Amino acid sequence: MSARARAASQGSLEEPDDEVVPYSDDETDEELQSEDDLDRSEDQLPEPEIGPAPAAEPGWSIRANDREYCNQPQFKKKVFLCIKKSRYSGNAIKTYKYNFFTFLPLNLYEQFKRAANLYFLCLLILQIIPQISTLPWYTTLVPLVLVLGITAIKDLVDDLARHRMDKEINNRRCDVLLNGRFVETRWMNLQVGDVVRLKKNDFIPADILLLSSSNPNSLCYVETAELDGETNLKFKMGLKVTDERLQEEDQLARFNALILCEEPNNRLDKFVGTMIWDSQSYPLDLDNMLLRGCKIRNTDVCHGLVIFAGNDTKIMRNGGKTRFKRTRIDKLMNYMVYTIFVLLVLLCAGLAIGHTYWYESIGSKAWYLYDGLNYSSSYRGFLSFWGYIIILNTMVPISLYVSVEVIRLGQSKFINWDLQMYYADKDTPAKARTTTLNEQLGQIEYIFSDKTGTLTQNIMAFKKCTITGRTYGNPTSADGVALDREKPVDFSWNKYADKKFQFEDHFLVSCIRSKKDPQILEFFKLLSLCHTVMVEQKGDELVYQAASPDEGALVTAACNFGFVFLSRTQDTITIMEMDHEETYEMLALLDFNSDRKRMSIILRFPDGKIPSETAENIGYSCQLLTDDMKIHYGEDVNVQLRNRQTQRRNDPQGRNKKLKELFFTEPGKNALVITGGWLNEILYEKKKKRRRLRLKKLRKRHTNSSNPPDSSQPVDDWEKEKRQEDFVDMACECSAVICCRVTPKQKANVVSLVKRCKKAVTLSIGDGANDVNMIKTADIGVGISGQEGMQAVMSSDYAFAQFRYLERLLLVHGRWSYIRMCKFLRYFFYKNFAFTLVHFWFSFFNGFSSQTAYEDWFIALYNVCYSSLPVLLVGLLDQDVNDKISLRCPKLYLPGQQGSLFNYKNFFISLFHGIFTSLMTFFIPYGAFLQTMGQDGEAPSDYQSFAVVAASSLIITVNLQISLNTSYWTFVNFFAVLGSIAIYFGVMFDIHSAGIHVIFPTTFTFTGAASNALRQPYLWLTIILTVGICLLPVICIQFLYQTIWPSVGDKVQRNRKKYELEDEEDERKKKKQPAFQRGGRSRRSAYAFSHSRGYADLIASGRSIRQRPRVRPELRESIREVPQDENI
């Protein structure tokens, strides 16, 4: 720590206790009552009398081997009206949303909650009404059914996966004591009060009170990877009385104790209860509990009593609510749809008013326009309004949502298929578990990462050490001369050495073997003495079991250097010091805790000396903290926030203006390291009921007293909110922020705080069940599969096996997905504005009569066949630069964070671009048809020929426009553009043929229109002129922007060849270099600022220590720590 500058504290503050950090706002009535009484005793002001509190519900009470006990009336709760059910949950879990009967109605209800789907349903109803129908009803029904069907199928597939997972878990097997005998049953059939038998490697099916086990003194080892993300083993112990009296089946069958305990909650660090048996009371705590999600290890058999089942278990309570996540683009697109709808209503209203006046002044007076209907002009205008609603609905076509779903599905598949995110060692590919958030991966502003197992991979290797100011571990010869090449040390002189252990410093080994430097010898002696590692002899081998694998790695390293930890008893430790064995008397052992942040041991040496030694372990992960950073701890941050709060209070305008001064004015990098206790103190995140009471008292004291309020506490919710905003501002000034020893709920609260204060897009990544809340709270949740089970993965949006894949997920897939989606939406809005607004211009020449400018089949097929494929391929395949350049130039990610590629500015640019194209598409052919004569002397200026020319100009224009917007060309893109144009002409000539008109005379009415119009050369010139005028301004503007105002992407593209050549050169160099493999000796590290409690209490009690044999058998050449997968 001396190498890192620590910011000076500005005042003496009492550090909060990290051990009492709440996991949630859940409190029992007893806790609230005791805290309320404490607040009353501290309060000097008179308090209003409070009436008697209503009677609390009965506490959590369980009778062993008595299922009917929990069904008594006092344990019932009202569900609906007079229907009641037991307060105790069954052990079956349910994470799915639908069943056979509810799927169709619930899914349709959820889909029609989307405004667009409801809009198109109303549009379909309007098209059925003959008086206002201007388009066939099938033009809306088919796309609507397609959208609903595709979405329903996707939801069904997702829910079936949840069904399968639930079924697999609920049908796991375990032994339960029924009618005096253990019988095998499914997890789903377990009930509170059942006695169960678990065997080695079994998952624990519920929260269970440990009664007895096959180990001495009912010791039971569990792996908590699913629960807290840590892979090291932890121990649990049964009560002495149950260990002595509940070993046999008949004894367990007669067990009838009453358990009184806290109600179900999500606090993983706390359990309080009492067992009443044979008129005796025995206290219960968390050490006696086996929690669901853990796994039995190194224990042949254990017995337990089910306390909490199913949704009442702590792991299920920590799951958090499933939140429906939507991207920024989704929300923005919805607002744009609303904007378009408003524009649509205004346009239709204007056209309806125009029709009213036109019919009043012209239509009613022209005998040849009489339709036999005696409608008034106002009523005709009303009908015209709805007719134009139907005609102009393609401004927001339903195909937009179909196309978006298809693009997102394709982008998800690309993530799944990416071989560079495939982890071959465990055959684990990347997995996009959702298809709705891909483009949001390109807009991430803040990343929240779990450290244990996520950043550090739970791996620790002994590489270097510093003794008396000198660092050892670099490649060095036995004489102390630095070596250019790495040469592993030969440990063959040590028969206990691990052959897999690699070390390059020969000088350190020579110093140890020569025994010249007593400080070095003392260092490794202390490594072999100062720990809580348990040693077990298995045959000729010694197996180390450590509460933290950090300890295991250090003790094993000491063993390799000649100081071998051999055995321990309740009051002695025996080690092998090079060539002789020594036994030390242990006087005291102080375990690691959150306050001391270290463990200590007091020994009596053979010469009578009593030194005390301390092992302190402080972890810094992945170079987040560097030597040049100034680190600010919780007390420093609290002082800064307190000063800002006082400054705001002293300013008369403090509540009306935002203070913009920086918190850290000194030059240099800053970092925050905050514990969970300080986090609560800084953010004033007390429990809800207590917080309201305390704020009320603070306000009363401030009002009734002339003394200024305590600057350390906010006086109201406004000050609390400002304090939180100040904390976020301070954190944003830092290069790194590390929150250590925080609870799952605190993780989620920090994420939520940044989302609320910064309006930022957040991503959370973790690998354990303790990260689930954080993953669900963030805009994007990423789970890492592998070491810590699948809880985080099952709650995540994206999953992969290595943290390093996150870079590729964001900078490559995320950025590409964002660019593609933005380009797709801009173009989609443009092409539909260009298509639809031609009707608007045409209405000025047809008496606002709701007549379409195109043929009906062209309108139906425009977004389905003629213009959909090119833009879909751009949304799926387009890329401005390749993946290597994307990783090489992180600045390319900035447009996504800024949201500059799709916003209201881009929307209105697309709108005006569409207006311009529609103007050219209508008025150039209109002008060409106004006064013209064909080669045969005829004037083909009829409505049908005009519709053909306008439609042909539009199709060619929009398909060439997407070509201008395409950055990455493939054969598929060429085929799509040219194929769409070809399909248009092919279909048009078919539906304009005489043969199909004979079969369907009322459906296909444009007989011979295409062949008649397109055989005139001047109409082809009209099409070419229209296309040229539409595209020329776009080409000029793009050229000017790329030349005069180039973006970051434009600059990178100019140097693309240079970057590609440099990448090729780097690859050639890598191939020439010999592959380097780091030392294989590593340990799974679970420290990560949340070091678990060690085995000190267990060692001191002597309950698990067998008598050390007097004659030690000959050991093998190596002493190893068994990997977790070998503890099976």
CSV table of N, CA and C in Angstrom, one decimal, residues 6 9 22 94 165 227 251 343 347 399 465 539 544 573 663 690 822 940 1013 1045 1093:
chain,number,residue,atom,x,y,z
A,6,ARG,N,-2.6,7.6,-0.7
A,6,ARG,CA,-3.9,7.5,-0.1
A,6,ARG,C,-4.3,9.0,0.2
A,9,SER,N,-7.6,11.9,5.1
A,9,SER,CA,-9.0,12.1,5.6
A,9,SER,C,-9.1,13.4,6.2
A,22,PRO,N,-27.4,-4.4,5.4
A,22,PRO,CA,-28.6,-5.2,5.1
A,22,PRO,C,-28.6,-5.6,3.6
A,94,LYS,N,-41.2,-21.9,-10.2
A,94,LYS,CA,-41.9,-21.6,-11.4
A,94,LYS,C,-41.3,-20.3,-11.9
A,165,MET,N,-36.2,-26.0,-18.0
A,165,MET,CA,-35.3,-25.8,-16.9
A,165,MET,C,-36.0,-26.0,-15.6
A,227,LEU,N,-24.3,-19.7,-5.2
A,227,LEU,CA,-24.8,-18.7,-4.3
A,227,LEU,C,-24.1,-17.4,-4.3
A,251,GLN,N,-33.6,-42.7,15.0
A,251,GLN,CA,-33.5,-41.5,15.8
A,251,GLN,C,-34.0,-40.3,15.1
A,343,LEU,N,-48.5,13.5,-37.3
A,343,LEU,CA,-48.4,14.1,-38.6
A,343,LEU,C,-49.4,13.5,-39.6
A,347,LEU,N,-52.2,15.6,-41.5
A,347,LEU,CA,-52.3,15.5,-43.0
A,347,LEU,C,-53.7,15.1,-43.4
A,399,SER,N,-44.5,-3.7,-41.5
A,399,SER,CA,-43.3,-4.4,-41.9
A,399,SER,C,-42.1,-3.9,-41.2
A,465,CYS,N,7.4,-12.0,-4.9
A,465,CYS,CA,7.3,-11.6,-3.5
A,465,CYS,C,8.3,-10.6,-3.2
A,539,GLY,N,-3.9,-41.4,2.3
A,539,GLY,CA,-2.9,-42.3,1.8
A,539,GLY,C,-1.5,-41.7,2.1
A,544,TYR,N,-4.5,-30.1,1.2
A,544,TYR,CA,-4.8,-28.8,1.9
A,544,TYR,C,-6.2,-28.4,1.5
A,573,ILE,N,1.1,-26.4,15.7
A,573,ILE,CA,1.3,-26.4,14.2
A,573,ILE,C,2.7,-27.1,14.0
A,663,PHE,N,-14.8,17.8,-7.4
A,663,PHE,CA,-14.5,17.3,-6.1
A,663,PHE,C,-13.0,17.2,-6.0
A,690,ARG,N,-37.3,2.7,8.9
A,690,ARG,CA,-36.4,3.4,9.8
A,690,ARG,C,-36.0,4.8,9.2
A,822,CYS,N,-29.3,1.6,-37.0
A,822,CYS,CA,-29.5,3.1,-37.3
A,822,CYS,C,-29.7,3.3,-38.8
A,940,PRO,N,-50.2,8.9,-74.2
A,940,PRO,CA,-50.4,7.9,-73.0
A,940,PRO,C,-50.3,8.6,-71.7
A,1013,ALA,N,-47.2,1.6,-71.5
A,1013,ALA,CA,-46.4,2.8,-71.0
A,1013,ALA,C,-44.9,2.7,-71.3
A,1045,TRP,N,-16.2,17.7,-43.6
A,1045,TRP,CA,-16.5,17.4,-42.2
A,1045,TRP,C,-16.5,15.9,-42.0
A,1093,ARG,N,-14.9,-15.9,5.9
A,1093,ARG,CA,-14.4,-16.3,7.2
A,1093,ARG,C,-13.7,-17.6,7.1
